[in-house]
Amino acid sequence: MSGAGESACSSRGEPLALGEVCTDLTMSTGNVISMRGVRRRAGQGTTEEMAVPCACYSVSLGEEEREPLSITVKLFPVGLDTDAVRQAVERALTELSVKQVEAIVLSNPLPWEEMTLDQLLPLWRVLEQFHAQQKVAYLGLADVEQSLFEAICQCDQVEVKPSLLQINLTNCCSVPDDLRDFCRQRDVQILTHNDAQEVLPGAVLRPLLSKHLALAEPQRWSLVWSLRYLVMVQHKGVIKNKGYIVHVARS
Amino acid sequence: MGLLSEGSPLSWPETKRLAPHVQRHGIEQFINQFRRLKERRGDSLKWGDEVEYMVLRLNREARTARLSLRSPELLDQLQATERQDPSAAPSLWRPEYGAYMVEGTPGQPYGSIVSFFNTVESNMRARRREVEAILQPDEILLSITSFPRLGCGVFTDPPCYPTPTAGSSQSLFIPEEVIFPAHPRFATLTRNIRERRGKKVAINMPILVDERTPRPFSRGPVPERGLEPLTTERFVIPKSRYGSTDSYISECGRPYNDVKLVMDEDLLARLREGGIDDLLAAHVAHLFVREPISLFSEKIEQDDSVDMDHFENIQSTNWQTMRFKPPPAGSNIGWRVEFRPCEVQLTDFENAAFVCFVVLLTRVILSYKLNFLIPISKVDENMKRAHRKDACAA
């Protein structure tokens, strides 16, 4: 966890006191795959995995990892702020001490039917910039309407087209045939997921903050972005590392 | 399905005489292949499945269902694409023991990315449709473990009759025509297993035996089957060729190997000398206490630096629940593990579910570094328990 440029580590002991100067805060779960207690909740759901308090951790992939790894980052921005998306990606790269990730998937921050192409494009351009800097190889989208997905794939202003599409299958059980064909023609991989629309609701976040941090006015703090990273051993289907990073700010 | 070498099968006495030759060279072949490949790393995960089907003919008027002995001609059609271009075949088809059986696998193995799990069931459906498309109108295809009326009166189409004093099985119940005729492996295995035992394979239901009446079997000198002290044979092997695996071969499995393996000590020494670690060497030396039960005259002399037939001969007539498979000679396939305890299920959905579950489970074990190992003797016990009626409830 780090706030206002300082690094700190919350253990199960006393809540961490934060001064008035602290206006925003980034918290990280560490590797949820290797932690006792968390392991038992792993796979239950995104919210459950994020809400587990944990001791100090190390996630840096460092130099000693010999196996080729493949890293996917899924971003859950709260609104349409492009800075939040940029900050989240930078933070993921720093956290994992890597120069490049395999894929970044952007989760639609708005309700399914409200998102428009004009609202999506600025966020997408941020990801395209990371792609241009060779910090990410593939880009993807989650939970966008079929028409919007087709629009961004066909949009002339979009240089890097999505290579991945994630669909939440909680409420429906099969991918529409025309979407499947559209993706096949464009070499887009369709995957399903079970992340909630709101991955870390205020009702879960605020009690957690109050429990671990001595905040003057907890109700003024809210989520800005969160992300999940998943580090797989390439071509083996084995998870090496999985964790969440959450960024909150005081209004 | 095991090794399908082409050629002229040898008689059991000839095969028996050559057993030490096959065993010795099989071990050399394994050592050479191991040396060639032990540094091979970084392969991507590939996986697949095998489903066995049987073909039945229904006679709705007579209300009968009989095994349709047409797999040779069906296979000829099913393998047509593969013969022209193996990479273009949507599925691969192989014979199995019964002349009413076909065995199908996906044309290409599945890979490591998760989306492959979504294709398993539809691939199985496509395989089933591929066979169904060439069946005759009154034939059906089933994926069941064994035909309930196997051995009961006339149960084949065309009708065939057992020949208890002739043929490879000399069975009281199973006609010779039931054994897949287009490849000599199956009938040869059957004949040699029978001749090797000096007795027919008997899986009789418990019946009241009158001890004072002469029995119709076992005339002539009876070879040793381990019931009395051995004089000419070398090993008493407590389990059958069909059974659960007897040892773990990974380092983490070492402490759980609590079953004493019957091993050929000379072959074990040769394997160790050849640079094979003790666990793997013990596993192979244990497999190799078995004699070959089929051998083809053209395949006796082999080049141990490239061929694998002698190794495969013994390996593929050990029908255990797990099989560790070195790559076949001259291919780019990697090391493989065959997970064999599952019975085939009635539907593609269930079969796909089992296949996906097993592969996912291996990924979970590796990702979370879980240890589910139990002493191998307990695995044996569990397998025995699982055979009981209502095993889950018991």
PDB file of N, CA and C in Angstrom, chain B residues 1-71:
ATOM      1  N   MET B   1      -6.156 -47.950 -27.643  1.00  0.00           N
ATOM      2  CA  MET B   1      -5.621 -48.891 -28.618  1.00  0.00           C
ATOM      3  C   MET B   1      -4.101 -48.874 -28.552  1.00  0.00           C
ATOM      4  N   GLY B   2      -3.500 -50.037 -28.685  1.00  0.00           N
ATOM      5  CA  GLY B   2      -2.055 -50.107 -28.512  1.00  0.00           C
ATOM      6  C   GLY B   2      -1.314 -50.054 -29.824  1.00  0.00           C
ATOM      7  N   LEU B   3      -0.128 -50.590 -29.757  1.00  0.00           N
ATOM      8  CA  LEU B   3       0.762 -50.593 -30.913  1.00  0.00           C
ATOM      9  C   LEU B   3       0.182 -51.464 -32.032  1.00  0.00           C
ATOM     10  N   LEU B   4       0.107 -50.900 -33.224  1.00  0.00           N
ATOM     11  CA  LEU B   4      -0.400 -51.684 -34.348  1.00  0.00           C
ATOM     12  C   LEU B   4       0.711 -51.890 -35.370  1.00  0.00           C
ATOM     13  N   SER B   5       1.578 -52.836 -35.088  1.00  0.00           N
ATOM     14  CA  SER B   5       2.636 -53.150 -36.051  1.00  0.00           C
ATOM     15  C   SER B   5       2.045 -54.027 -37.141  1.00  0.00           C
ATOM     16  N   GLU B   6       2.518 -53.822 -38.349  1.00  0.00           N
ATOM     17  CA  GLU B   6       2.047 -54.642 -39.461  1.00  0.00           C
ATOM     18  C   GLU B   6       2.952 -55.859 -39.573  1.00  0.00           C
ATOM     19  N   GLY B   7       2.439 -56.975 -40.032  1.00  0.00           N
ATOM     20  CA  GLY B   7       3.303 -58.120 -40.292  1.00  0.00           C
ATOM     21  C   GLY B   7       2.654 -59.439 -39.956  1.00  0.00           C
ATOM     22  N   SER B   8       3.492 -60.502 -39.919  1.00  0.00           N
ATOM     23  CA  SER B   8       2.964 -61.828 -39.641  1.00  0.00           C
ATOM     24  C   SER B   8       3.196 -62.162 -38.180  1.00  0.00           C
ATOM     25  N   PRO B   9       2.105 -62.438 -37.445  1.00  0.00           N
ATOM     26  CA  PRO B   9       2.244 -62.733 -36.017  1.00  0.00           C
ATOM     27  C   PRO B   9       2.921 -64.073 -35.771  1.00  0.00           C
ATOM     28  N   LEU B  10       3.759 -64.115 -34.744  1.00  0.00           N
ATOM     29  CA  LEU B  10       4.410 -65.369 -34.367  1.00  0.00           C
ATOM     30  C   LEU B  10       3.510 -66.155 -33.425  1.00  0.00           C
ATOM     31  N   SER B  11       3.741 -67.448 -33.360  1.00  0.00           N
ATOM     32  CA  SER B  11       2.987 -68.292 -32.436  1.00  0.00           C
ATOM     33  C   SER B  11       3.412 -67.959 -31.010  1.00  0.00           C
ATOM     34  N   TRP B  12       2.629 -68.427 -30.043  1.00  0.00           N
ATOM     35  CA  TRP B  12       2.998 -68.143 -28.658  1.00  0.00           C
ATOM     36  C   TRP B  12       4.355 -68.753 -28.277  1.00  0.00           C
ATOM     37  N   PRO B  13       4.630 -70.045 -28.598  1.00  0.00           N
ATOM     38  CA  PRO B  13       5.960 -70.576 -28.219  1.00  0.00           C
ATOM     39  C   PRO B  13       7.102 -69.764 -28.817  1.00  0.00           C
ATOM     40  N   GLU B  14       6.953 -69.321 -30.070  1.00  0.00           N
ATOM     41  CA  GLU B  14       8.005 -68.495 -30.683  1.00  0.00           C
ATOM     42  C   GLU B  14       8.136 -67.158 -29.955  1.00  0.00           C
ATOM     43  N   THR B  15       6.985 -66.554 -29.675  1.00  0.00           N
ATOM     44  CA  THR B  15       6.987 -65.266 -28.975  1.00  0.00           C
ATOM     45  C   THR B  15       7.654 -65.414 -27.616  1.00  0.00           C
ATOM     46  N   LYS B  16       7.280 -66.479 -26.930  1.00  0.00           N
ATOM     47  CA  LYS B  16       7.811 -66.742 -25.589  1.00  0.00           C
ATOM     48  C   LYS B  16       9.347 -66.888 -25.630  1.00  0.00           C
ATOM     49  N   ARG B  17       9.819 -67.617 -26.645  1.00  0.00           N
ATOM     50  CA  ARG B  17      11.253 -67.815 -26.772  1.00  0.00           C
ATOM     51  C   ARG B  17      11.967 -66.467 -26.956  1.00  0.00           C
ATOM     52  N   LEU B  18      11.304 -65.538 -27.646  1.00  0.00           N
ATOM     53  CA  LEU B  18      11.928 -64.247 -27.944  1.00  0.00           C
ATOM     54  C   LEU B  18      11.681 -63.189 -26.861  1.00  0.00           C
ATOM     55  N   ALA B  19      10.946 -63.578 -25.810  1.00  0.00           N
ATOM     56  CA  ALA B  19      10.591 -62.591 -24.783  1.00  0.00           C
ATOM     57  C   ALA B  19      11.807 -61.843 -24.224  1.00  0.00           C
ATOM     58  N   PRO B  20      12.882 -62.549 -23.820  1.00  0.00           N
ATOM     59  CA  PRO B  20      14.034 -61.816 -23.267  1.00  0.00           C
ATOM     60  C   PRO B  20      14.637 -60.844 -24.287  1.00  0.00           C
ATOM     61  N   HIS B  21      14.614 -61.229 -25.566  1.00  0.00           N
ATOM     62  CA  HIS B  21      15.109 -60.358 -26.635  1.00  0.00           C
ATOM     63  C   HIS B  21      14.294 -59.058 -26.683  1.00  0.00           C
ATOM     64  N   VAL B  22      12.963 -59.201 -26.676  1.00  0.00           N
ATOM     65  CA  VAL B  22      12.090 -58.025 -26.738  1.00  0.00           C
ATOM     66  C   VAL B  22      12.309 -57.153 -25.502  1.00  0.00           C
ATOM     67  N   GLN B  23      12.382 -57.792 -24.324  1.00  0.00           N
ATOM     68  CA  GLN B  23      12.539 -57.022 -23.088  1.00  0.00           C
ATOM     69  C   GLN B  23      13.869 -56.269 -23.088  1.00  0.00           C
ATOM     70  N   ARG B  24      14.947 -56.963 -23.452  1.00  0.00           N
ATOM     71  CA  ARG B  24      16.268 -56.340 -23.418  1.00  0.00           C
ATOM     72  C   ARG B  24      16.347 -55.161 -24.380  1.00  0.00           C
ATOM     73  N   HIS B  25      15.870 -55.393 -25.619  1.00  0.00           N
ATOM     74  CA  HIS B  25      15.961 -54.320 -26.607  1.00  0.00           C
ATOM     75  C   HIS B  25      14.958 -53.199 -26.333  1.00  0.00           C
ATOM     76  N   GLY B  26      13.808 -53.570 -25.766  1.00  0.00           N
ATOM     77  CA  GLY B  26      12.829 -52.542 -25.382  1.00  0.00           C
ATOM     78  C   GLY B  26      13.446 -51.547 -24.414  1.00  0.00           C
ATOM     79  N   ILE B  27      14.218 -52.069 -23.447  1.00  0.00           N
ATOM     80  CA  ILE B  27      14.877 -51.210 -22.457  1.00  0.00           C
ATOM     81  C   ILE B  27      15.919 -50.316 -23.131  1.00  0.00           C
ATOM     82  N   GLU B  28      16.699 -50.883 -24.049  1.00  0.00           N
ATOM     83  CA  GLU B  28      17.706 -50.064 -24.764  1.00  0.00           C
ATOM     84  C   GLU B  28      17.012 -48.949 -25.538  1.00  0.00           C
ATOM     85  N   GLN B  29      15.888 -49.284 -26.170  1.00  0.00           N
ATOM     86  CA  GLN B  29      15.165 -48.288 -26.950  1.00  0.00           C
ATOM     87  C   GLN B  29      14.668 -47.159 -26.051  1.00  0.00           C
ATOM     88  N   PHE B  30      14.174 -47.543 -24.866  1.00  0.00           N
ATOM     89  CA  PHE B  30      13.703 -46.525 -23.925  1.00  0.00           C
ATOM     90  C   PHE B  30      14.857 -45.620 -23.485  1.00  0.00           C
ATOM     91  N   ILE B  31      15.994 -46.240 -23.162  1.00  0.00           N
ATOM     92  CA  ILE B  31      17.153 -45.459 -22.705  1.00  0.00           C
ATOM     93  C   ILE B  31      17.587 -44.472 -23.799  1.00  0.00           C
ATOM     94  N   ASN B  32      17.647 -44.960 -25.040  1.00  0.00           N
ATOM     95  CA  ASN B  32      18.066 -44.081 -26.133  1.00  0.00           C
ATOM     96  C   ASN B  32      17.099 -42.921 -26.344  1.00  0.00           C
ATOM     97  N   GLN B  33      15.816 -43.246 -26.304  1.00  0.00           N
ATOM     98  CA  GLN B  33      14.807 -42.203 -26.495  1.00  0.00           C
ATOM     99  C   GLN B  33      14.864 -41.204 -25.346  1.00  0.00           C
ATOM    100  N   PHE B  34      15.054 -41.707 -24.126  1.00  0.00           N
ATOM    101  CA  PHE B  34      15.132 -40.831 -22.952  1.00  0.00           C
ATOM    102  C   PHE B  34      16.314 -39.873 -23.086  1.00  0.00           C
ATOM    103  N   ARG B  35      17.440 -40.408 -23.507  1.00  0.00           N
ATOM    104  CA  ARG B  35      18.642 -39.567 -23.650  1.00  0.00           C
ATOM    105  C   ARG B  35      18.436 -38.486 -24.691  1.00  0.00           C
ATOM    106  N   ARG B  36      17.793 -38.887 -25.788  1.00  0.00           N
ATOM    107  CA  ARG B  36      17.546 -37.907 -26.851  1.00  0.00           C
ATOM    108  C   ARG B  36      16.676 -36.764 -26.345  1.00  0.00           C
ATOM    109  N   LEU B  37      15.749 -37.063 -25.441  1.00  0.00           N
ATOM    110  CA  LEU B  37      14.697 -36.102 -25.126  1.00  0.00           C
ATOM    111  C   LEU B  37      14.742 -35.524 -23.724  1.00  0.00           C
ATOM    112  N   LYS B  38      15.704 -35.949 -22.900  1.00  0.00           N
ATOM    113  CA  LYS B  38      15.614 -35.540 -21.494  1.00  0.00           C
ATOM    114  C   LYS B  38      15.800 -34.032 -21.311  1.00  0.00           C
ATOM    115  N   GLU B  39      16.467 -33.377 -22.252  1.00  0.00           N
ATOM    116  CA  GLU B  39      16.668 -31.934 -22.119  1.00  0.00           C
ATOM    117  C   GLU B  39      15.535 -31.137 -22.756  1.00  0.00           C
ATOM    118  N   ARG B  40      14.595 -31.847 -23.365  1.00  0.00           N
ATOM    119  CA  ARG B  40      13.521 -31.137 -24.058  1.00  0.00           C
ATOM    120  C   ARG B  40      12.639 -30.410 -23.042  1.00  0.00           C
ATOM    121  N   ARG B  41      12.514 -29.094 -23.220  1.00  0.00           N
ATOM    122  CA  ARG B  41      11.727 -28.289 -22.288  1.00  0.00           C
ATOM    123  C   ARG B  41      10.941 -27.236 -23.046  1.00  0.00           C
ATOM    124  N   GLY B  42      10.028 -26.581 -22.327  1.00  0.00           N
ATOM    125  CA  GLY B  42       9.346 -25.422 -22.890  1.00  0.00           C
ATOM    126  C   GLY B  42       8.286 -25.750 -23.923  1.00  0.00           C
ATOM    127  N   ASP B  43       7.904 -27.029 -24.027  1.00  0.00           N
ATOM    128  CA  ASP B  43       6.793 -27.363 -24.916  1.00  0.00           C
ATOM    129  C   ASP B  43       5.529 -26.717 -24.402  1.00  0.00           C
ATOM    130  N   SER B  44       4.619 -26.416 -25.317  1.00  0.00           N
ATOM    131  CA  SER B  44       3.343 -25.921 -24.819  1.00  0.00           C
ATOM    132  C   SER B  44       2.473 -27.123 -24.458  1.00  0.00           C
ATOM    133  N   LEU B  45       1.508 -26.856 -23.568  1.00  0.00           N
ATOM    134  CA  LEU B  45       0.594 -27.916 -23.157  1.00  0.00           C
ATOM    135  C   LEU B  45      -0.294 -28.305 -24.330  1.00  0.00           C
ATOM    136  N   LYS B  46      -0.343 -29.581 -24.611  1.00  0.00           N
ATOM    137  CA  LYS B  46      -1.307 -30.083 -25.582  1.00  0.00           C
ATOM    138  C   LYS B  46      -2.060 -31.217 -24.925  1.00  0.00           C
ATOM    139  N   TRP B  47      -3.337 -31.354 -25.275  1.00  0.00           N
ATOM    140  CA  TRP B  47      -4.115 -32.413 -24.659  1.00  0.00           C
ATOM    141  C   TRP B  47      -5.210 -32.855 -25.608  1.00  0.00           C
ATOM    142  N   GLY B  48      -5.799 -33.981 -25.289  1.00  0.00           N
ATOM    143  CA  GLY B  48      -6.843 -34.504 -26.157  1.00  0.00           C
ATOM    144  C   GLY B  48      -7.610 -35.605 -25.466  1.00  0.00           C
ATOM    145  N   ASP B  49      -8.434 -36.301 -26.198  1.00  0.00           N
ATOM    146  CA  ASP B  49      -9.225 -37.374 -25.610  1.00  0.00           C
ATOM    147  C   ASP B  49      -9.421 -38.477 -26.635  1.00  0.00           C
ATOM    148  N   GLU B  50      -9.823 -39.626 -26.135  1.00  0.00           N
ATOM    149  CA  GLU B  50     -10.173 -40.776 -26.973  1.00  0.00           C
ATOM    150  C   GLU B  50     -11.552 -41.250 -26.557  1.00  0.00           C
ATOM    151  N   VAL B  51     -12.447 -41.420 -27.482  1.00  0.00           N
ATOM    152  CA  VAL B  51     -13.751 -41.992 -27.136  1.00  0.00           C
ATOM    153  C   VAL B  51     -13.979 -43.237 -27.980  1.00  0.00           C
ATOM    154  N   GLU B  52     -14.387 -44.316 -27.303  1.00  0.00           N
ATOM    155  CA  GLU B  52     -14.702 -45.560 -28.013  1.00  0.00           C
ATOM    156  C   GLU B  52     -16.213 -45.671 -28.200  1.00  0.00           C
ATOM    157  N   TYR B  53     -16.586 -46.070 -29.393  1.00  0.00           N
ATOM    158  CA  TYR B  53     -18.010 -46.224 -29.696  1.00  0.00           C
ATOM    159  C   TYR B  53     -18.272 -47.658 -30.129  1.00  0.00           C
ATOM    160  N   MET B  54     -19.525 -48.097 -29.949  1.00  0.00           N
ATOM    161  CA  MET B  54     -19.887 -49.374 -30.563  1.00  0.00           C
ATOM    162  C   MET B  54     -21.094 -49.178 -31.467  1.00  0.00           C
ATOM    163  N   VAL B  55     -21.141 -50.013 -32.514  1.00  0.00           N
ATOM    164  CA  VAL B  55     -22.211 -49.908 -33.496  1.00  0.00           C
ATOM    165  C   VAL B  55     -23.193 -51.039 -33.250  1.00  0.00           C
ATOM    166  N   LEU B  56     -24.465 -50.685 -33.132  1.00  0.00           N
ATOM    167  CA  LEU B  56     -25.520 -51.671 -32.904  1.00  0.00           C
ATOM    168  C   LEU B  56     -26.491 -51.674 -34.074  1.00  0.00           C
ATOM    169  N   ARG B  57     -27.048 -52.834 -34.339  1.00  0.00           N
ATOM    170  CA  ARG B  57     -28.119 -52.882 -35.329  1.00  0.00           C
ATOM    171  C   ARG B  57     -29.425 -53.241 -34.609  1.00  0.00           C
ATOM    172  N   LEU B  58     -30.438 -52.396 -34.818  1.00  0.00           N
ATOM    173  CA  LEU B  58     -31.729 -52.626 -34.173  1.00  0.00           C
ATOM    174  C   LEU B  58     -32.669 -53.284 -35.169  1.00  0.00           C
ATOM    175  N   ASN B  59     -33.332 -54.309 -34.718  1.00  0.00           N
ATOM    176  CA  ASN B  59     -34.400 -54.879 -35.524  1.00  0.00           C
ATOM    177  C   ASN B  59     -35.696 -54.612 -34.767  1.00  0.00           C
ATOM    178  N   ARG B  60     -36.444 -53.603 -35.261  1.00  0.00           N
ATOM    179  CA  ARG B  60     -37.589 -53.145 -34.483  1.00  0.00           C
ATOM    180  C   ARG B  60     -38.711 -54.166 -34.477  1.00  0.00           C
ATOM    181  N   GLU B  61     -38.837 -54.936 -35.568  1.00  0.00           N
ATOM    182  CA  GLU B  61     -39.897 -55.943 -35.606  1.00  0.00           C
ATOM    183  C   GLU B  61     -39.588 -57.085 -34.644  1.00  0.00           C
ATOM    184  N   ALA B  62     -38.367 -57.578 -34.717  1.00  0.00           N
ATOM    185  CA  ALA B  62     -37.997 -58.691 -33.836  1.00  0.00           C
ATOM    186  C   ALA B  62     -37.627 -58.189 -32.441  1.00  0.00           C
ATOM    187  N   ARG B  63     -37.592 -56.855 -32.273  1.00  0.00           N
ATOM    188  CA  ARG B  63     -37.217 -56.223 -31.005  1.00  0.00           C
ATOM    189  C   ARG B  63     -35.868 -56.733 -30.503  1.00  0.00           C
ATOM    190  N   THR B  64     -34.864 -56.721 -31.380  1.00  0.00           N
ATOM    191  CA  THR B  64     -33.519 -57.113 -30.952  1.00  0.00           C
ATOM    192  C   THR B  64     -32.535 -55.977 -31.207  1.00  0.00           C
ATOM    193  N   ALA B  65     -31.486 -55.969 -30.425  1.00  0.00           N
ATOM    194  CA  ALA B  65     -30.363 -55.050 -30.625  1.00  0.00           C
ATOM    195  C   ALA B  65     -29.113 -55.903 -30.620  1.00  0.00           C
ATOM    196  N   ARG B  66     -28.387 -55.895 -31.743  1.00  0.00           N
ATOM    197  CA  ARG B  66     -27.185 -56.733 -31.836  1.00  0.00           C
ATOM    198  C   ARG B  66     -25.989 -55.906 -32.259  1.00  0.00           C
ATOM    199  N   LEU B  67     -24.811 -56.388 -31.891  1.00  0.00           N
ATOM    200  CA  LEU B  67     -23.578 -55.690 -32.282  1.00  0.00           C
ATOM    201  C   LEU B  67     -23.376 -55.846 -33.781  1.00  0.00           C
ATOM    202  N   SER B  68     -23.184 -54.735 -34.454  1.00  0.00           N
ATOM    203  CA  SER B  68     -22.996 -54.770 -35.894  1.00  0.00           C
ATOM    204  C   SER B  68     -21.495 -54.849 -36.194  1.00  0.00           C
ATOM    205  N   LEU B  69     -21.088 -55.955 -36.790  1.00  0.00           N
ATOM    206  CA  LEU B  69     -19.642 -56.210 -36.961  1.00  0.00           C
ATOM    207  C   LEU B  69     -19.117 -55.540 -38.237  1.00  0.00           C
ATOM    208  N   ARG B  70     -19.295 -54.220 -38.327  1.00  0.00           N
ATOM    209  CA  ARG B  70     -18.921 -53.539 -39.563  1.00  0.00           C
ATOM    210  C   ARG B  70     -17.770 -52.553 -39.382  1.00  0.00           C
ATOM    211  N   SER B  71     -17.075 -52.606 -38.234  1.00  0.00           N
ATOM    212  CA  SER B  71     -16.079 -51.548 -38.048  1.00  0.00           C
ATOM    213  C   SER B  71     -14.972 -51.551 -39.110  1.00  0.00           C
TER     214      SER B  71
END
